[in-house]
Amino acid sequence: MKYVISIFLLVVLFTASIVAQQDKPRDDRTTIVIQQDQPEKQNYYSIRAGVWFPKDWEKGFKFNDVSINEAEGDIDQSQALGLDFHYRRNLGRPMYVDLAVSGWYSSYTYKLRSTSVANAEDILNADSWVVIVPVTLGLSVAPLPDNPFQPYAMLGGGAYFGLTGRSLKISERNELNDDDSHIRFGWYFGLGLDVFLSPEFGISAAAKYQNLEFEEELFTGQKDFTGVQAQLGIVLKM
């Protein structure tokens, strides 16, 4: 009888354990982890310094519509130097829209050696300067997939502002100062190369052929600024 009671108690405990397991709430939820890829950074910001080689360079001096050639004076003209700020926004690879603003400075000094030039009013020297500010919009094409080396071709145009001034020393006691401003439409085409040293920072180089000619000569004696710009700087990808 003792063995029967023991077996009965074991059966009851086993049955109770099964019932308890069935009554326990079950968590059938499944955890799903969704990993979203970060959007690829495709917009470029570059700052480059450069030199400009315009077509009109070291021309003879003109005053009151009288031209004085180079043989009658000394010319000291500085190379046109500038800074270029360039933004390239992705339209869908390989096309980008480009916005660029830059400033270029050059100076010009003329010292007259001969005082026998007719109607020259015995000019002793002339100091003049010019600042060209292009504001352009364009398109560029980057044919390679995203990698540390990004070459591209570009084409665009816009408004070119010319600010110029001069100081004329006509005699030991007489000096004339004046300035002027001009605006002209111009266009460009060129090549660029961005070399990234990290995912977001790199070195940027560019060469642009600028087509620009003002209606009148600026005080530096320049009218046709058509020529090549060579630029080097840094680029950020954001």
GROMACS .gro file of C-alpha atoms in nm:
model
  238
    1MET     CA    1   0.000   0.000   0.000
    2LYS     CA    2   0.289   0.232   0.080
    3TYR     CA    3   0.430   0.190  -0.271
    4VAL     CA    4   0.090   0.260  -0.428
    5ILE     CA    5   0.059   0.588  -0.234
    6SER     CA    6   0.411   0.694  -0.335
    7ILE     CA    7   0.344   0.626  -0.703
    8PHE     CA    8   0.014   0.816  -0.679
    9LEU     CA    9   0.186   1.121  -0.528
   10LEU     CA   10   0.454   1.120  -0.801
   11VAL     CA   11   0.184   1.108  -1.070
   12VAL     CA   12   0.000   1.400  -0.907
   13LEU     CA   13   0.319   1.611  -0.884
   14PHE     CA   14   0.410   1.536  -1.247
   15THR     CA   15   0.060   1.626  -1.366
   16ALA     CA   16   0.061   1.951  -1.165
   17SER     CA   17   0.399   2.045  -1.314
   18ILE     CA   18   0.268   1.996  -1.670
   19VAL     CA   19  -0.043   2.204  -1.598
   20ALA     CA   20   0.168   2.483  -1.449
   21GLN     CA   21   0.389   2.492  -1.759
   22GLN     CA   22   0.084   2.517  -1.986
   23ASP     CA   23  -0.069   2.801  -1.781
   24LYS     CA   24   0.256   3.007  -1.790
   25PRO     CA   25   0.226   3.298  -2.041
   26ARG     CA   26   0.442   3.256  -2.350
   27ASP     CA   27   0.634   3.535  -2.520
   28ASP     CA   28   0.609   3.470  -2.891
   29ARG     CA   29   0.751   3.813  -2.992
   30THR     CA   30   1.038   3.819  -3.241
   31THR     CA   31   1.293   4.098  -3.226
   32ILE     CA   32   1.380   4.236  -3.567
   33VAL     CA   33   1.684   4.465  -3.599
   34ILE     CA   34   1.663   4.705  -3.890
   35GLN     CA   35   1.992   4.863  -3.990
   36GLN     CA   36   1.961   5.173  -4.200
   37ASP     CA   37   2.256   5.268  -4.417
   38GLN     CA   38   2.372   5.625  -4.382
   39PRO     CA   39   2.317   5.828  -4.700
   40GLU     CA   40   2.633   5.862  -4.906
   41LYS     CA   41   2.797   6.200  -4.874
   42GLN     CA   42   2.805   6.347  -5.223
   43ASN     CA   43   2.832   6.726  -5.181
   44TYR     CA   44   3.173   6.889  -5.212
   45TYR     CA   45   3.304   7.219  -5.074
   46SER     CA   46   3.643   7.336  -5.198
   47ILE     CA   47   3.862   7.640  -5.128
   48ARG     CA   48   4.148   7.691  -5.371
   49ALA     CA   49   4.414   7.955  -5.427
   50GLY     CA   50   4.539   8.016  -5.777
   51VAL     CA   51   4.697   8.224  -6.049
   52TRP     CA   52   4.528   8.367  -6.360
   53PHE     CA   53   4.709   8.422  -6.691
   54PRO     CA   54   4.494   8.676  -6.882
   55LYS     CA   55   4.550   8.756  -7.248
   56ASP     CA   56   4.615   9.129  -7.195
   57TRP     CA   57   4.946   9.155  -7.013
   58GLU     CA   58   5.195   9.441  -6.966
   59LYS     CA   59   5.051   9.666  -7.234
   60GLY     CA   60   5.155  10.024  -7.291
   61PHE     CA   61   5.000  10.298  -7.079
   62LYS     CA   62   4.712  10.517  -7.200
   63PHE     CA   63   4.606  10.854  -7.058
   64ASN     CA   64   4.351  11.099  -7.205
   65ASP     CA   65   4.319  10.864  -7.506
   66VAL     CA   66   4.691  10.901  -7.574
   67SER     CA   67   4.886  10.573  -7.583
   68ILE     CA   68   5.238  10.572  -7.447
   69ASN     CA   69   5.427  10.264  -7.557
   70GLU     CA   70   5.648  10.044  -7.344
   71ALA     CA   71   5.970  10.192  -7.481
   72GLU     CA   72   5.892  10.527  -7.315
   73GLY     CA   73   5.834  10.390  -6.966
   74ASP     CA   74   5.881  10.107  -6.720
   75ILE     CA   75   5.594   9.863  -6.653
   76ASP     CA   76   5.562   9.654  -6.340
   77GLN     CA   77   5.253   9.433  -6.347
   78SER     CA   78   5.180   9.173  -6.080
   79GLN     CA   79   5.047   8.829  -6.158
   80ALA     CA   80   4.671   8.797  -6.101
   81LEU     CA   81   4.623   8.597  -5.780
   82GLY     CA   82   4.297   8.487  -5.620
   83LEU     CA   83   4.082   8.261  -5.406
   84ASP     CA   84   3.805   8.037  -5.543
   85PHE     CA   85   3.513   7.902  -5.336
   86HIS     CA   86   3.346   7.613  -5.518
   87TYR     CA   87   3.034   7.413  -5.417
   88ARG     CA   88   2.933   7.098  -5.607
   89ARG     CA   89   2.592   6.944  -5.530
   90ASN     CA   90   2.499   6.595  -5.643
   91LEU     CA   91   2.212   6.576  -5.892
   92GLY     CA   92   2.246   6.200  -5.931
   93ARG     CA   93   2.582   6.054  -6.016
   94PRO     CA   94   2.764   6.142  -6.231
   95MET     CA   95   2.603   6.488  -6.266
   96TYR     CA   96   2.664   6.779  -6.028
   97VAL     CA   97   2.552   7.142  -6.021
   98ASP     CA   98   2.832   7.390  -5.946
   99LEU     CA   99   2.824   7.727  -5.773
  100ALA     CA  100   3.148   7.924  -5.756
  101VAL     CA  101   3.248   8.266  -5.622
  102SER     CA  102   3.604   8.392  -5.650
  103GLY     CA  103   3.814   8.706  -5.627
  104TRP     CA  104   4.127   8.791  -5.829
  105TYR     CA  105   4.366   9.081  -5.774
  106SER     CA  106   4.633   9.235  -5.994
  107SER     CA  107   4.826   9.564  -5.982
  108TYR     CA  108   4.996   9.773  -6.250
  109THR     CA  109   5.261  10.044  -6.219
  110TYR     CA  110   5.385  10.262  -6.502
  111LYS     CA  111   5.677  10.505  -6.470
  112LEU     CA  112   5.735  10.745  -6.757
  113ARG     CA  113   6.101  10.787  -6.861
  114SER     CA  114   6.043  11.043  -7.138
  115THR     CA  115   5.886  11.385  -7.071
  116SER     CA  116   5.873  11.477  -7.439
  117VAL     CA  117   5.562  11.273  -7.520
  118ALA     CA  118   5.297  11.503  -7.667
  119ASN     CA  119   4.986  11.558  -7.454
  120ALA     CA  120   5.116  11.327  -7.182
  121GLU     CA  121   5.114  11.618  -6.934
  122ASP     CA  122   5.449  11.508  -6.796
  123ILE     CA  123   5.309  11.206  -6.607
  124LEU     CA  124   5.569  11.078  -6.363
  125ASN     CA  125   5.400  10.753  -6.262
  126ALA     CA  126   5.068  10.572  -6.246
  127ASP     CA  127   4.965  10.309  -5.993
  128SER     CA  128   4.652  10.109  -6.073
  129TRP     CA  129   4.480   9.790  -5.961
  130VAL     CA  130   4.195   9.561  -6.057
  131VAL     CA  131   3.979   9.308  -5.874
  132ILE     CA  132   3.775   9.059  -6.079
  133VAL     CA  133   3.489   8.881  -5.898
  134PRO     CA  134   3.327   8.599  -6.100
  135VAL     CA  135   2.994   8.460  -5.973
  136THR     CA  136   2.918   8.153  -6.185
  137LEU     CA  137   2.678   7.861  -6.212
  138GLY     CA  138   2.757   7.544  -6.402
  139LEU     CA  139   2.753   7.166  -6.434
  140SER     CA  140   3.023   6.907  -6.373
  141VAL     CA  141   3.054   6.537  -6.456
  142ALA     CA  142   3.244   6.290  -6.235
  143PRO     CA  143   3.261   5.962  -6.432
  144LEU     CA  144   3.427   5.738  -6.172
  145PRO     CA  145   3.244   5.565  -5.882
  146ASP     CA  146   3.299   5.697  -5.531
  147ASN     CA  147   3.666   5.646  -5.439
  148PRO     CA  148   3.958   5.856  -5.305
  149PHE     CA  149   4.038   5.986  -5.657
  150GLN     CA  150   3.761   6.197  -5.809
  151PRO     CA  151   3.836   6.361  -6.146
  152TYR     CA  152   3.564   6.571  -6.310
  153ALA     CA  153   3.499   6.801  -6.604
  154MET     CA  154   3.310   7.131  -6.563
  155LEU     CA  155   3.137   7.396  -6.773
  156GLY     CA  156   2.952   7.711  -6.673
  157GLY     CA  157   2.912   8.087  -6.691
  158GLY     CA  158   2.789   8.391  -6.506
  159ALA     CA  159   2.851   8.752  -6.409
  160TYR     CA  160   3.207   8.885  -6.386
  161PHE     CA  161   3.244   9.206  -6.186
  162GLY     CA  162   3.549   9.424  -6.253
  163LEU     CA  163   3.652   9.681  -5.991
  164THR     CA  164   3.944   9.905  -6.082
  165GLY     CA  165   4.120  10.215  -5.952
  166ARG     CA  166   4.431  10.424  -6.012
  167SER     CA  167   4.648  10.699  -5.874
  168LEU     CA  168   4.821  10.930  -6.126
  169LYS     CA  169   5.108  11.148  -6.016
  170ILE     CA  170   5.104  11.415  -6.286
  171SER     CA  171   5.366  11.635  -6.124
  172GLU     CA  172   5.545  11.664  -5.796
  173ARG     CA  173   5.241  11.842  -5.645
  174ASN     CA  174   4.950  11.713  -5.852
  175GLU     CA  175   4.793  11.370  -5.804
  176LEU     CA  176   4.471  11.229  -5.950
  177ASN     CA  177   4.278  10.940  -5.793
  178ASP     CA  178   3.976  10.770  -5.946
  179ASP     CA  179   3.802  10.434  -5.965
  180ASP     CA  180   3.548  10.256  -6.182
  181SER     CA  181   3.340   9.937  -6.200
  182HIS     CA  182   3.234   9.709  -6.485
  183ILE     CA  183   3.022   9.398  -6.529
  184ARG     CA  184   3.035   9.145  -6.808
  185PHE     CA  185   2.903   8.796  -6.884
  186GLY     CA  186   3.170   8.530  -6.920
  187TRP     CA  187   3.198   8.155  -6.935
  188TYR     CA  188   3.448   7.883  -6.849
  189PHE     CA  189   3.531   7.518  -6.892
  190GLY     CA  190   3.790   7.307  -6.714
  191LEU     CA  191   3.903   6.998  -6.528
  192GLY     CA  192   3.924   6.923  -6.157
  193LEU     CA  193   4.066   6.651  -5.934
  194ASP     CA  194   3.985   6.578  -5.569
  195VAL     CA  195   4.218   6.338  -5.383
  196PHE     CA  196   4.069   6.234  -5.046
  197LEU     CA  197   4.305   6.161  -4.758
  198SER     CA  198   4.012   6.062  -4.535
  199PRO     CA  199   3.639   6.001  -4.596
  200GLU     CA  200   3.567   6.374  -4.557
  201PHE     CA  201   3.889   6.568  -4.630
  202GLY     CA  202   4.118   6.592  -4.928
  203ILE     CA  203   4.329   6.798  -5.167
  204SER     CA  204   4.165   6.973  -5.462
  205ALA     CA  205   4.323   7.093  -5.788
  206ALA     CA  206   4.162   7.256  -6.090
  207ALA     CA  207   4.242   7.423  -6.421
  208LYS     CA  208   3.984   7.659  -6.575
  209TYR     CA  209   3.986   7.833  -6.910
  210GLN     CA  210   3.805   8.164  -6.859
  211ASN     CA  211   3.653   8.350  -7.154
  212LEU     CA  212   3.604   8.713  -7.048
  213GLU     CA  213   3.641   9.045  -7.229
  214PHE     CA  214   3.518   9.380  -7.095
  215GLU     CA  215   3.380   9.651  -7.325
  216GLU     CA  216   3.637   9.906  -7.203
  217GLU     CA  217   3.992   9.885  -7.080
  218LEU     CA  218   4.038   9.881  -6.706
  219PHE     CA  219   4.291  10.111  -6.542
  220THR     CA  220   4.552   9.836  -6.557
  221GLY     CA  221   4.537   9.856  -6.936
  222GLN     CA  222   4.360   9.520  -6.954
  223LYS     CA  223   4.040   9.450  -7.143
  224ASP     CA  224   4.063   9.086  -7.251
  225PHE     CA  225   4.101   8.858  -6.948
  226THR     CA  226   4.059   8.537  -7.148
  227GLY     CA  227   4.309   8.283  -7.019
  228VAL     CA  228   4.384   7.990  -6.792
  229GLN     CA  229   4.349   7.972  -6.414
  230ALA     CA  230   4.550   7.714  -6.216
  231GLN     CA  231   4.421   7.641  -5.865
  232LEU     CA  232   4.519   7.427  -5.565
  233GLY     CA  233   4.353   7.389  -5.225
  234ILE     CA  234   4.142   7.166  -5.001
  235VAL     CA  235   3.804   6.993  -5.036
  236LEU     CA  236   3.544   6.873  -4.784
  237LYS     CA  237   3.276   6.609  -4.850
  238MET     CA  238   2.951   6.663  -4.659
   0.00000   0.00000   0.00000
